């Protein structure tokens, strides 16, 4: 009897399992190729679930269209999240109603069209009431740096884009846009929430925004888009992290972590910016909110450690153009800036951009109940025009802060106390309403995709293993072939290293000397090193001798790829010697190509002797649209002797204000007989055009051509302090912008014989801004 009951239970269990499986499969379609996918979409009904089989889907252009219902949407998903990738030339178009897309991963390729994911099939077939969730676009960038595309283009109405991971865009074009091209996409009530916008490197040109809503052509159209609880992680593409270009949008509870730029209300009115957090951690150029146009509201935002100046300040209120068209700079009118907190933020900028065109200051506006605290800086406020149109009231500052504004600020003894989430909260008897952080604020953990890692996989310089290599023929070339990203190649002094092949650097590599004596490298190709896409290079303690180099025009020691590089690179040269680059008339040390960009190019503690070309010419972006070849350029404690070309040519053409580099530091160098070559088209030892930050200090120019500087746009920082020009041309500065030049001497430096150290008789001893000798710094100083 018991056996029969057991058998009966087993049969019933099998029947129930069979029914359950049939119920699961009903409306669920597993597709394994593009043909099966297209058939499934063609026949899809409300409630159907189309599932992409695990594996790599390569070169597939998916069109997901259909008409679901609110109760029974049509869903496109994957068999197992994280095990389905769309690669190569792939993309997705969504068109219809009540569609859901989840779990797709785009990587290892780039879109063959203008958009990776688009909420429309064409201008007439859009997506409405649809959702994109738990999808990933990771480093899916066109290798052509200046080939434009968008990663997510949102059209239609009542769509939600949430919990997606979007990171690593490296080519031209906004990461995510909300398009208002037609009436069908206006007043859209789209919602963008809980997305992780991962690092986007500095682009060095306009067109590197992370999010844009609208365009200048539709500036007065209402978009009614909500951007809520998103995490922006080091989104450094350009000045505008977010570019608001339409009306009635809301940005709330978003976190901006170490982003260089601002949330910019570029066009459009009635924007609400509420309860966001901006964290700078002292990183250069980090900013907060920039206000332009009418009826903007900025309330309850928390800012900490922001360092950006001018248009990248912690808070910026712009001047406008009188009677401006909607797509220029509309005068700030009826702005409300209230209950915001600023902790250790360096710059609050009012009437920014004031000039002959932007001559209309803010009017009918209010700044009230804001808190300003800085532990070391007192002059936070910069005012560039009439602020009588701003009503200041009930603002509180730390005891040390001097605003220069007569009314509306009260000093208080402020203490910082950590809350349960680790944020520093200002407390004082003068603060009547406690500063709070919304529980809805975005964090790295509550945004993006839980099953896809946010950890960075790129290896940095000097982070790998050390590989020792002996002198010999192409031993350096051979060891690089088996190297990994971050490895350190260690050379020995003694016999030279010979190169008959150019070493291609396609991942970060460091070359350094074992001991204190320099190793010698002789090369018989047009370049010893070529930095390719993905590569960075560090050189330390190496002597490069051009005695064996071929007689070819265009020689260099280091060059970048001639092809477009969508990965920014770094180049560090320290304690190196470069000599005898004289086999022809144009032998450069560093030669770069168009469409390449250095995050940092640093030359320190090195010597350059007997060179026919330039040391570094960063001047290949000549379209005059604000593009340039390097963000940070550092030349410190070097000797340049008998250089026929320029020691540096740095160029940023055009008047575009979307970028704020290059940043230049030239400090404690000696330039001896530099720039006199007949083929030096710059006719200068240092030639600068449009450079935005110039710190040129403590240098000695001896028998050299001029330093020429052309100031082009904006408010460049120009600090030329404590330089000596002996038997050298005058400094030449052109342009209408302000600059500061102090302590230019024309004294005989009196070098110690055989060196470039100052003798005891030198009048330049301890003349530096830092109290050290001018020129190179000796070990004793």
XYZ file of C-alpha atoms in Angstrom:
781
model
C 0.000 0.000 0.000
C 2.787 2.389 0.959
C 4.568 1.542 -2.313
C 1.456 2.458 -4.330
C 1.113 5.749 -2.450
C 4.777 6.518 -3.106
C 4.373 5.788 -6.824
C 1.233 7.905 -6.978
C 3.021 10.846 -5.332
C 5.915 10.479 -7.753
C 3.551 10.511 -10.755
C 1.729 13.558 -9.414
C 5.057 15.354 -8.852
C 6.137 14.627 -12.415
C 2.835 15.888 -13.773
C 3.105 19.111 -11.755
C 6.699 19.587 -12.903
C 5.645 19.046 -16.520
C 2.818 21.586 -16.162
C 5.165 24.055 -14.506
C 7.738 23.717 -17.294
C 5.063 24.189 -19.937
C 3.830 27.303 -18.149
C 7.388 28.681 -18.025
C 7.918 28.074 -21.719
C 4.629 29.585 -22.805
C 5.463 33.023 -24.224
C 9.186 32.542 -23.577
C 11.304 32.158 -26.704
C 15.002 31.252 -26.563
C 16.777 32.472 -29.702
C 20.275 31.432 -30.772
C 20.964 33.553 -33.850
C 19.819 36.711 -35.588
C 17.364 34.871 -37.838
C 15.598 33.260 -34.883
C 15.624 36.611 -33.111
C 14.022 38.459 -36.033
C 11.317 35.800 -36.345
C 10.575 36.005 -32.633
C 10.243 39.804 -32.768
C 8.028 39.599 -35.842
C 5.576 37.309 -34.044
C 5.858 38.757 -30.538
C 2.655 39.262 -28.538
C 2.015 41.071 -25.253
C 3.616 39.121 -22.431
C 6.202 37.368 -24.620
C 9.787 37.112 -23.417
C 12.501 36.854 -26.074
C 15.698 35.450 -24.598
C 19.119 35.698 -26.209
C 21.088 32.492 -25.731
C 24.354 32.621 -23.833
C 27.463 33.465 -25.841
C 28.904 36.197 -28.008
C 26.517 37.827 -30.465
C 28.856 39.464 -32.939
C 28.011 42.069 -35.570
C 24.291 41.990 -34.842
C 22.011 44.977 -35.318
C 18.935 44.226 -33.247
C 15.596 45.896 -33.905
C 13.233 45.299 -30.989
C 9.759 46.473 -31.930
C 6.283 45.516 -30.842
C 3.161 46.565 -28.999
C 2.987 45.312 -25.465
C 0.605 46.480 -22.771
C 1.113 47.979 -19.329
C 0.162 44.682 -17.710
C 1.937 42.498 -20.271
C 4.985 44.159 -21.801
C 7.131 42.423 -24.382
C 10.565 41.696 -22.917
C 13.987 41.207 -24.484
C 16.331 39.539 -22.023
C 19.246 37.107 -21.841
C 19.608 33.484 -20.824
C 22.040 34.300 -18.003
C 22.989 37.854 -17.081
C 26.668 38.447 -17.688
C 26.970 35.533 -20.121
C 25.579 37.281 -23.195
C 27.687 39.951 -24.923
C 27.036 41.959 -28.061
C 30.367 42.631 -29.729
C 31.901 43.910 -32.953
C 29.599 46.153 -35.020
C 26.418 45.733 -32.980
C 23.605 47.997 -31.803
C 19.954 48.048 -30.727
C 16.892 49.999 -31.840
C 13.726 50.007 -29.715
C 10.363 51.015 -31.210
C 6.815 50.489 -29.973
C 4.943 50.551 -26.679
C 5.538 48.787 -23.372
C 8.815 47.132 -24.247
C 11.429 46.027 -21.708
C 15.119 45.409 -22.479
C 17.339 43.922 -19.790
C 20.680 42.233 -19.343
C 22.465 43.178 -22.586
C 26.231 43.814 -22.498
C 27.937 45.784 -25.299
C 31.733 45.449 -25.329
C 34.704 44.724 -27.607
C 33.539 46.787 -30.561
C 31.615 49.915 -31.534
C 28.359 50.812 -33.196
C 28.390 51.020 -37.011
C 25.718 53.755 -36.803
C 25.311 56.931 -34.769
C 23.857 55.199 -31.699
C 24.537 52.054 -29.684
C 21.033 51.944 -28.183
C 18.292 54.096 -29.679
C 14.699 54.518 -28.552
C 13.523 54.799 -32.130
C 13.687 52.893 -35.392
C 13.261 56.060 -37.447
C 11.776 59.520 -36.922
C 8.217 58.149 -37.011
C 8.626 54.901 -35.070
C 9.631 55.677 -31.476
C 9.576 53.855 -28.165
C 7.034 54.881 -25.527
C 6.269 53.507 -22.066
C 9.382 51.358 -22.427
C 12.259 50.448 -20.151
C 16.001 49.858 -20.488
C 17.348 48.225 -17.341
C 20.398 46.301 -16.150
C 22.245 46.782 -19.428
C 25.952 47.462 -19.849
C 27.932 49.528 -22.348
C 31.599 49.153 -21.466
C 34.420 50.776 -23.471
C 32.382 50.349 -26.629
C 34.187 53.219 -28.348
C 34.928 53.926 -31.963
C 38.714 53.680 -32.471
C 38.544 56.894 -34.497
C 38.778 59.462 -31.729
C 36.856 62.169 -33.599
C 34.183 59.912 -35.104
C 30.984 60.906 -33.307
C 28.349 58.610 -31.859
C 25.968 58.460 -28.901
C 25.766 55.451 -26.645
C 22.141 55.821 -25.548
C 19.722 58.053 -27.462
C 16.334 58.482 -25.775
C 13.300 59.471 -27.824
C 9.576 59.076 -27.276
C 7.702 59.502 -24.006
C 7.291 57.916 -20.586
C 10.388 55.763 -20.886
C 12.564 54.653 -18.002
C 16.324 54.118 -18.198
C 17.504 52.630 -14.917
C 20.190 50.531 -13.227
C 22.485 50.495 -16.255
C 26.313 50.464 -16.286
C 27.725 52.958 -18.796
C 31.489 53.486 -18.673
C 34.577 54.274 -20.690
C 33.433 56.350 -23.671
C 36.587 57.600 -25.393
C 35.466 58.990 -28.736
C 33.567 62.120 -29.755
C 29.934 62.339 -28.775
C 27.691 62.610 -25.735
C 27.330 59.409 -23.736
C 23.539 59.704 -23.287
C 21.149 62.125 -24.952
C 17.471 62.935 -24.671
C 16.390 64.037 -28.144
C 13.604 66.553 -28.724
C 13.671 66.468 -32.521
C 9.911 66.066 -32.933
C 6.757 66.761 -30.936
C 6.548 63.056 -30.192
C 9.608 63.380 -27.918
C 8.771 66.639 -26.154
C 7.152 66.906 -22.733
C 8.355 63.335 -22.540
C 8.376 62.633 -18.790
C 11.237 60.213 -19.325
C 13.025 59.007 -16.202
C 16.778 58.355 -15.914
C 17.545 56.815 -12.541
C 20.011 54.623 -10.627
C 22.466 54.396 -13.502
C 26.206 54.134 -12.985
C 28.043 56.507 -15.317
C 31.609 55.244 -15.036
C 34.849 57.078 -15.812
C 35.056 59.072 -19.008
C 38.578 60.424 -19.652
C 39.337 64.001 -20.649
C 38.531 64.390 -24.331
C 40.400 67.624 -24.993
C 37.659 69.038 -27.204
C 33.974 69.936 -27.206
C 31.652 66.933 -27.430
C 32.626 64.972 -24.329
C 29.482 65.461 -22.210
C 28.093 62.535 -20.241
C 24.416 63.550 -20.446
C 22.609 66.116 -22.575
C 18.886 66.843 -22.550
C 17.812 68.741 -25.665
C 19.896 70.874 -27.988
C 20.313 74.580 -28.602
C 17.794 74.285 -31.463
C 15.077 73.226 -29.006
C 16.176 75.262 -26.000
C 12.676 76.561 -25.187
C 10.898 73.221 -25.559
C 9.758 71.474 -22.393
C 11.382 68.097 -21.901
C 10.097 67.317 -18.393
C 12.799 64.720 -17.884
C 13.677 63.444 -14.416
C 17.322 62.582 -13.699
C 17.376 60.985 -10.276
C 19.766 58.980 -8.081
C 22.491 58.419 -10.683
C 26.186 58.074 -9.841
C 28.626 60.023 -12.016
C 32.101 58.593 -11.389
C 35.032 60.689 -12.687
C 33.164 61.829 -15.780
C 35.896 64.137 -17.088
C 35.082 64.368 -20.796
C 34.662 68.125 -20.931
C 33.451 71.147 -18.979
C 29.754 70.136 -19.056
C 29.245 66.826 -17.259
C 25.542 67.356 -17.809
C 24.391 69.838 -20.418
C 20.804 70.945 -19.863
C 19.435 72.399 -23.106
C 15.670 72.362 -22.627
C 13.034 73.399 -20.092
C 11.425 71.959 -16.971
C 13.914 69.208 -16.196
C 14.684 67.941 -12.695
C 18.018 66.696 -11.343
C 17.850 65.267 -7.840
C 19.759 62.924 -5.524
C 22.587 62.397 -8.026
C 26.195 62.006 -6.891
C 29.082 63.530 -8.829
C 32.315 61.900 -7.684
C 35.572 63.613 -8.699
C 34.104 64.862 -11.985
C 35.989 67.665 -13.744
C 33.225 69.960 -14.865
C 29.767 71.093 -13.809
C 26.102 70.334 -14.059
C 25.448 73.131 -16.531
C 22.053 74.699 -17.229
C 23.303 75.771 -20.640
C 19.926 76.516 -22.250
C 16.307 76.293 -21.175
C 14.350 77.550 -18.194
C 12.633 76.304 -15.026
C 15.227 73.700 -14.134
C 15.160 72.114 -10.675
C 18.482 70.987 -9.140
C 17.708 69.507 -5.743
C 19.564 67.376 -3.214
C 22.589 66.396 -5.271
C 26.100 65.739 -3.956
C 29.321 66.972 -5.571
C 32.515 65.388 -4.194
C 35.845 66.751 -5.434
C 38.396 65.385 -2.941
C 40.694 68.220 -4.013
C 40.970 66.962 -7.592
C 41.758 69.817 -10.029
C 38.883 71.346 -12.012
C 36.071 69.652 -10.088
C 32.931 71.779 -10.045
C 29.292 72.011 -9.024
C 26.395 73.833 -10.723
C 26.544 76.520 -13.412
C 23.421 78.666 -13.797
C 22.310 80.452 -16.978
C 18.804 81.430 -18.223
C 15.502 82.034 -16.415
C 13.682 80.656 -13.337
C 16.310 78.149 -12.273
C 16.128 76.578 -8.805
C 19.206 75.212 -7.040
C 18.377 73.908 -3.558
C 19.598 71.478 -0.902
C 22.799 70.482 -2.703
C 25.975 69.424 -0.880
C 29.426 70.275 -2.218
C 32.786 69.253 -0.765
C 36.416 69.550 -1.859
C 35.739 71.205 -5.238
C 38.678 73.130 -6.721
C 37.449 74.300 -10.136
C 37.644 77.990 -11.017
C 35.895 80.224 -13.556
C 33.166 78.165 -15.309
C 34.079 75.128 -13.197
C 33.486 76.699 -9.809
C 31.609 75.002 -6.991
C 28.786 77.385 -7.856
C 28.730 79.628 -10.923
C 26.131 82.200 -11.932
C 26.804 83.558 -15.411
C 26.391 86.916 -17.035
C 24.136 86.905 -20.079
C 23.909 88.551 -23.458
C 21.371 91.411 -23.628
C 18.322 90.281 -25.633
C 20.051 86.975 -26.201
C 18.599 84.383 -28.539
C 17.715 81.157 -26.672
C 20.815 79.392 -27.959
C 23.367 81.938 -26.722
C 23.651 83.161 -23.088
C 20.256 84.182 -21.735
C 20.453 86.556 -18.777
C 19.940 84.915 -15.381
C 16.508 85.986 -14.141
C 14.455 84.788 -11.148
C 17.014 82.248 -9.974
C 16.655 80.754 -6.490
C 19.810 79.398 -4.823
C 18.854 78.197 -1.356
C 19.900 75.782 1.399
C 23.072 74.635 -0.317
C 26.206 73.586 1.573
C 29.798 74.261 0.455
C 32.651 72.681 2.409
C 36.271 73.337 1.432
C 35.233 74.501 -2.027
C 37.637 77.012 -3.530
C 35.541 79.161 -5.873
C 32.057 80.690 -5.867
C 31.750 82.723 -9.062
C 29.140 85.399 -9.714
C 28.630 87.189 -13.046
C 31.049 84.747 -14.654
C 32.025 85.388 -18.262
C 31.382 89.112 -18.040
C 32.739 90.765 -21.178
C 31.683 93.123 -23.944
C 29.120 90.609 -25.229
C 27.996 89.012 -21.949
C 27.191 92.308 -20.260
C 23.825 91.494 -18.619
C 24.258 90.549 -14.932
C 21.748 88.422 -13.007
C 18.493 90.097 -11.963
C 15.545 89.326 -9.658
C 17.471 86.448 -8.145
C 18.058 85.147 -4.635
C 20.897 83.464 -2.719
C 19.695 82.542 0.738
C 20.278 80.142 3.633
C 23.441 78.727 2.113
C 26.445 77.594 4.187
C 30.058 78.299 3.172
C 32.914 76.752 5.145
C 36.590 76.468 4.253
C 39.281 75.349 6.634
C 42.071 77.391 5.012
C 40.826 79.701 2.246
C 39.115 83.008 2.977
C 38.493 84.540 -0.467
C 36.012 82.105 -1.992
C 33.885 84.638 -3.853
C 34.784 86.132 -7.234
C 32.441 88.840 -8.539
C 32.881 90.080 -12.111
C 29.977 92.504 -12.548
C 27.028 94.160 -10.830
C 25.371 91.853 -8.257
C 22.658 94.272 -7.159
C 20.154 92.007 -8.923
C 20.886 89.188 -6.453
C 19.200 89.346 -3.046
C 21.587 87.817 -0.486
C 20.020 86.841 2.831
C 20.589 84.522 5.767
C 23.747 82.959 4.358
C 26.270 81.636 6.872
C 30.051 81.527 6.485
C 32.963 80.328 8.567
C 34.692 82.913 10.704
C 37.634 83.250 8.273
C 35.674 83.848 5.078
C 35.517 87.324 3.551
C 32.868 87.482 0.826
C 33.303 91.150 -0.093
C 29.490 91.309 -0.297
C 28.118 93.836 2.213
C 24.813 92.215 3.164
C 23.216 88.821 3.520
C 26.066 86.896 5.165
C 26.650 86.067 8.808
C 29.881 84.670 10.213
C 29.654 81.734 12.598
C 31.857 79.272 14.441
C 31.217 76.141 12.382
C 32.281 72.629 13.346
C 32.246 69.652 11.009
C 30.704 66.444 12.319
C 30.553 63.136 10.426
C 27.089 61.693 9.999
C 26.276 57.988 9.881
C 27.106 57.860 6.169
C 30.518 59.517 6.588
C 29.588 62.952 5.212
C 30.960 66.018 7.016
C 28.014 68.040 8.248
C 28.488 71.668 9.368
C 27.052 72.434 12.783
C 26.699 75.772 14.554
C 24.240 77.609 16.755
C 23.708 79.888 13.770
C 22.526 77.008 11.573
C 18.826 76.706 12.323
C 18.031 73.833 9.939
C 20.312 70.805 10.165
C 22.013 69.828 6.908
C 20.771 66.401 5.814
C 21.644 64.003 3.028
C 18.674 62.359 1.338
C 18.327 58.582 1.832
C 17.670 58.492 -1.913
C 21.150 59.776 -2.746
C 23.019 57.730 -5.341
C 25.943 55.600 -4.253
C 28.311 53.443 -6.216
C 26.656 50.425 -4.625
C 22.983 51.242 -5.267
C 23.435 52.204 -8.922
C 24.266 50.275 -12.050
C 24.216 46.502 -12.401
C 24.820 44.212 -9.461
C 26.197 41.374 -11.553
C 28.733 43.501 -13.503
C 31.892 44.695 -11.773
C 32.716 48.379 -11.444
C 36.365 47.565 -10.669
C 38.842 49.103 -13.108
C 40.937 46.639 -15.081
C 43.493 49.049 -16.525
C 46.985 48.566 -15.109
C 48.905 51.738 -14.287
C 52.557 52.485 -14.896
C 54.934 50.815 -12.411
C 52.257 48.431 -11.147
C 53.560 45.151 -12.620
C 56.628 42.956 -12.243
C 60.258 43.987 -12.794
C 62.034 42.405 -15.775
C 65.828 42.722 -16.008
C 67.308 42.953 -19.502
C 70.947 42.814 -20.593
C 72.532 45.105 -23.199
C 72.667 43.819 -26.745
C 71.017 43.906 -30.151
C 67.220 44.331 -29.850
C 67.151 42.877 -26.350
C 64.840 45.717 -25.336
C 62.568 45.006 -28.279
C 62.410 41.302 -27.449
C 61.586 41.748 -23.789
C 58.717 44.105 -24.592
C 57.055 41.462 -26.786
C 56.416 39.325 -23.704
C 55.658 42.132 -21.278
C 52.383 42.844 -19.542
C 50.678 46.119 -18.686
C 52.409 47.865 -15.800
C 55.700 45.973 -16.104
C 59.023 47.658 -15.295
C 61.937 46.988 -17.663
C 65.224 47.366 -15.798
C 68.368 48.283 -17.790
C 72.053 48.114 -16.883
C 74.795 50.670 -17.403
C 77.794 49.680 -19.497
C 77.505 48.348 -23.043
C 74.842 50.081 -25.170
C 71.429 48.734 -26.026
C 71.064 48.663 -29.827
C 67.724 48.934 -31.576
C 67.169 48.133 -35.246
C 63.414 47.939 -34.625
C 60.997 50.476 -33.200
C 59.532 49.381 -29.876
C 55.740 49.631 -30.010
C 54.232 50.560 -26.650
C 50.626 49.311 -26.605
C 50.205 49.037 -22.839
C 51.722 50.960 -19.902
C 55.467 50.211 -19.580
C 58.313 51.714 -17.577
C 62.021 51.624 -18.445
C 64.457 52.470 -15.672
C 68.101 52.031 -14.776
C 69.541 49.643 -12.225
C 71.851 51.762 -10.073
C 72.845 55.389 -10.564
C 74.685 55.402 -13.912
C 72.655 55.918 -17.071
C 72.163 53.148 -19.610
C 72.786 54.070 -23.276
C 70.353 53.361 -26.114
C 71.388 53.642 -29.778
C 68.722 53.235 -32.442
C 68.744 52.789 -36.200
C 65.062 53.410 -36.917
C 63.113 56.656 -37.323
C 61.983 56.275 -33.715
C 63.093 54.259 -30.731
C 59.608 54.124 -29.225
C 56.108 54.456 -30.666
C 53.259 54.937 -28.199
C 50.224 53.184 -29.618
C 46.579 53.074 -28.548
C 46.425 51.855 -24.948
C 50.079 52.579 -24.283
C 51.824 54.834 -21.785
C 55.563 55.216 -21.299
C 57.888 56.094 -18.428
C 61.650 56.537 -19.000
C 64.146 57.042 -16.196
C 67.938 57.137 -16.188
C 68.508 56.463 -19.909
C 70.768 58.233 -22.404
C 69.505 58.333 -25.989
C 72.256 58.939 -28.538
C 71.237 59.727 -32.117
C 74.639 58.835 -33.588
C 73.292 55.687 -35.311
C 69.941 57.102 -36.416
C 69.101 57.013 -40.151
C 69.054 60.162 -42.250
C 65.287 60.365 -42.682
C 63.195 63.515 -42.389
C 60.817 63.193 -39.474
C 63.075 61.329 -37.061
C 62.251 61.327 -33.370
C 63.185 59.427 -30.256
C 59.561 58.960 -29.203
C 56.490 59.285 -31.365
C 52.805 58.538 -31.084
C 50.933 56.374 -33.526
C 49.960 58.062 -36.766
C 46.548 56.441 -36.367
C 43.813 57.869 -34.182
C 44.188 56.917 -30.501
C 40.987 56.911 -28.455
C 42.894 55.997 -25.278
C 44.681 58.893 -23.607
C 48.328 58.204 -22.862
C 50.914 59.351 -20.330
C 54.586 60.088 -21.004
C 57.096 60.589 -18.191
C 60.765 61.383 -18.844
C 63.001 61.675 -15.784
C 66.794 61.810 -15.377
C 67.352 61.091 -19.060
C 69.849 62.511 -21.554
C 69.193 63.148 -25.245
C 72.145 64.036 -27.453
C 73.452 64.132 -31.011
C 70.059 64.276 -32.717
C 71.710 65.913 -35.719
C 71.694 63.456 -38.604
C 69.267 65.748 -40.455
C 67.607 69.111 -40.030
C 64.434 67.987 -38.218
C 65.269 65.451 -35.528
C 62.724 65.823 -32.698
C 62.681 64.266 -29.264
C 58.907 63.778 -29.015
C 56.667 63.840 -32.072
C 52.877 63.544 -31.765
C 50.155 63.046 -34.355
C 46.681 64.440 -34.804
C 43.885 62.684 -32.886
C 46.179 61.687 -30.032
C 45.907 63.073 -26.514
C 48.194 62.948 -23.485
C 46.713 63.179 -20.017
C 50.173 64.101 -18.775
C 53.466 64.780 -20.546
C 56.197 65.340 -17.965
C 59.903 66.030 -18.574
C 62.014 66.475 -15.455
C 65.661 66.416 -14.363
C 66.879 65.730 -17.915
C 69.340 67.204 -20.423
C 68.973 67.850 -24.142
C 72.117 68.654 -26.129
C 72.814 69.211 -29.814
C 69.375 68.719 -31.362
C 68.218 69.966 -34.768
C 64.478 69.634 -34.237
C 62.031 70.408 -31.441
C 61.957 68.858 -27.997
C 58.146 68.620 -27.952
C 55.710 70.039 -30.507
C 52.099 69.600 -29.344
C 50.444 71.424 -32.192
C 48.683 68.917 -34.433
C 45.081 69.940 -33.655
C 44.797 72.875 -36.028
C 41.055 73.016 -36.784
C 40.742 75.836 -34.232
C 37.698 74.378 -32.467
C 39.229 74.229 -28.991
C 41.058 70.916 -29.424
C 44.615 70.286 -28.246
C 47.145 67.462 -27.774
C 47.862 67.346 -24.022
C 46.121 68.279 -20.782
C 49.057 68.631 -18.366
C 52.518 69.554 -19.653
C 55.361 69.746 -17.131
C 58.969 70.778 -17.834
C 60.985 71.041 -14.637
C 64.692 71.160 -13.739
C 65.988 70.467 -17.257
C 68.849 71.799 -19.383
C 68.218 72.516 -23.073
C 71.460 73.280 -24.915
C 72.038 73.926 -28.625
C 68.491 73.120 -29.656
C 67.740 74.541 -33.087
C 63.985 74.113 -32.819
C 61.653 75.030 -29.969
C 61.879 73.444 -26.568
C 58.073 73.469 -26.546
C 55.280 74.319 -28.911
C 51.819 74.014 -27.308
C 48.714 74.933 -29.288
C 45.001 75.237 -28.520
C 43.191 77.098 -31.268
C 39.686 78.519 -31.416
C 37.378 80.275 -28.982
C 35.301 77.329 -27.757
C 34.881 77.392 -23.951
C 34.081 73.708 -23.382
C 37.589 72.813 -22.279
C 39.992 74.481 -19.886
C 43.374 73.023 -20.737
C 46.166 72.823 -21.502
C 47.768 73.271 -18.076
C 51.446 74.181 -18.359
C 54.227 74.270 -15.776
C 57.744 75.355 -16.799
C 59.928 75.685 -13.722
C 63.669 75.818 -12.896
C 64.988 75.120 -16.401
C 67.989 76.440 -18.329
C 67.543 77.255 -22.029
C 70.946 77.846 -23.627
C 71.130 78.679 -27.325
C 67.605 77.467 -28.060
C 65.381 78.306 -31.019
C 67.850 79.814 -33.519
C 67.481 77.188 -36.241
C 66.513 78.366 -39.740
C 63.724 75.774 -39.875
C 62.193 76.778 -36.542
C 58.930 78.101 -37.950
C 57.846 79.278 -34.497
C 60.877 81.591 -34.221
C 60.826 81.061 -30.461
C 62.408 78.951 -27.764
C 58.926 78.383 -26.328
C 55.801 78.969 -28.425
C 52.395 78.969 -26.696
C 49.021 79.583 -28.325
C 45.728 79.506 -26.450
C 47.164 77.773 -23.377
C 44.723 78.285 -20.510
C 46.960 77.860 -17.445
C 50.560 79.064 -17.670
C 52.938 78.853 -14.729
C 56.404 79.829 -15.970
C 58.815 80.429 -13.117
C 62.465 80.406 -12.087
C 63.976 79.768 -15.537
C 67.172 81.045 -17.158
C 67.195 81.890 -20.857
C 70.720 82.281 -22.174
C 71.465 83.301 -25.780
C 68.014 82.072 -26.773
C 65.025 83.144 -28.816
C 61.913 84.578 -27.221
C 59.144 82.921 -25.350
C 56.061 83.860 -27.355
C 52.542 83.593 -25.999
C 49.210 84.269 -27.685
C 46.210 84.528 -25.348
C 43.042 83.602 -27.182
C 39.922 82.939 -25.111
C 38.366 83.141 -21.678
C 40.308 84.119 -18.594
C 43.631 82.305 -18.865
C 45.859 82.107 -15.830
C 49.254 83.533 -16.751
C 51.900 83.632 -14.035
C 55.361 84.491 -15.358
C 57.514 85.041 -12.303
C 61.254 85.320 -11.650
C 62.833 84.496 -14.997
C 66.197 85.669 -16.319
C 66.712 86.604 -19.978
C 70.423 87.026 -20.630
C 71.358 87.947 -24.160
C 67.949 86.606 -25.152
C 64.838 87.989 -26.820
C 62.085 89.668 -24.843
C 59.000 87.748 -23.797
C 56.250 88.383 -26.327
C 52.598 88.270 -25.194
C 49.713 88.981 -27.558
C 45.951 89.076 -26.911
C 43.542 91.142 -24.840
C 43.387 88.902 -21.769
C 45.003 89.823 -18.470
C 48.324 88.368 -17.455
C 50.922 88.768 -14.729
C 54.658 89.156 -15.343
C 56.941 89.872 -12.405
C 60.704 89.967 -11.907
C 62.255 89.645 -15.350
C 66.011 90.083 -15.100
C 68.700 90.363 -17.763
C 71.692 89.382 -15.697
C 74.740 87.290 -16.572
C 73.964 84.051 -14.725
C 77.641 83.233 -14.055
C 77.419 79.473 -14.296
C 80.063 77.331 -12.655
C 82.513 76.323 -15.390
C 81.444 73.159 -17.176
C 78.007 73.055 -15.526
C 74.747 74.940 -15.420
C 74.846 75.407 -11.670
C 75.209 78.982 -10.489
C 78.602 80.078 -9.191
C 78.948 81.809 -5.859
C 79.185 85.124 -7.733
C 75.902 84.688 -9.577
C 73.323 87.431 -9.010
C 70.581 84.791 -9.460
C 71.303 82.825 -6.295
C 68.137 82.386 -4.233
C 66.152 84.509 -6.678
C 63.489 81.816 -7.169
C 59.892 82.167 -6.064
C 60.650 79.247 -3.756
C 63.809 80.841 -2.338
C 66.072 78.559 -4.391
C 68.522 79.493 -7.150
C 67.156 80.276 -10.601
C 67.729 77.597 -13.204
C 68.373 73.994 -12.288
C 68.258 72.907 -8.681
C 71.382 71.371 -7.219
C 71.197 68.458 -4.807
C 72.515 70.737 -2.062
C 69.528 73.083 -2.270
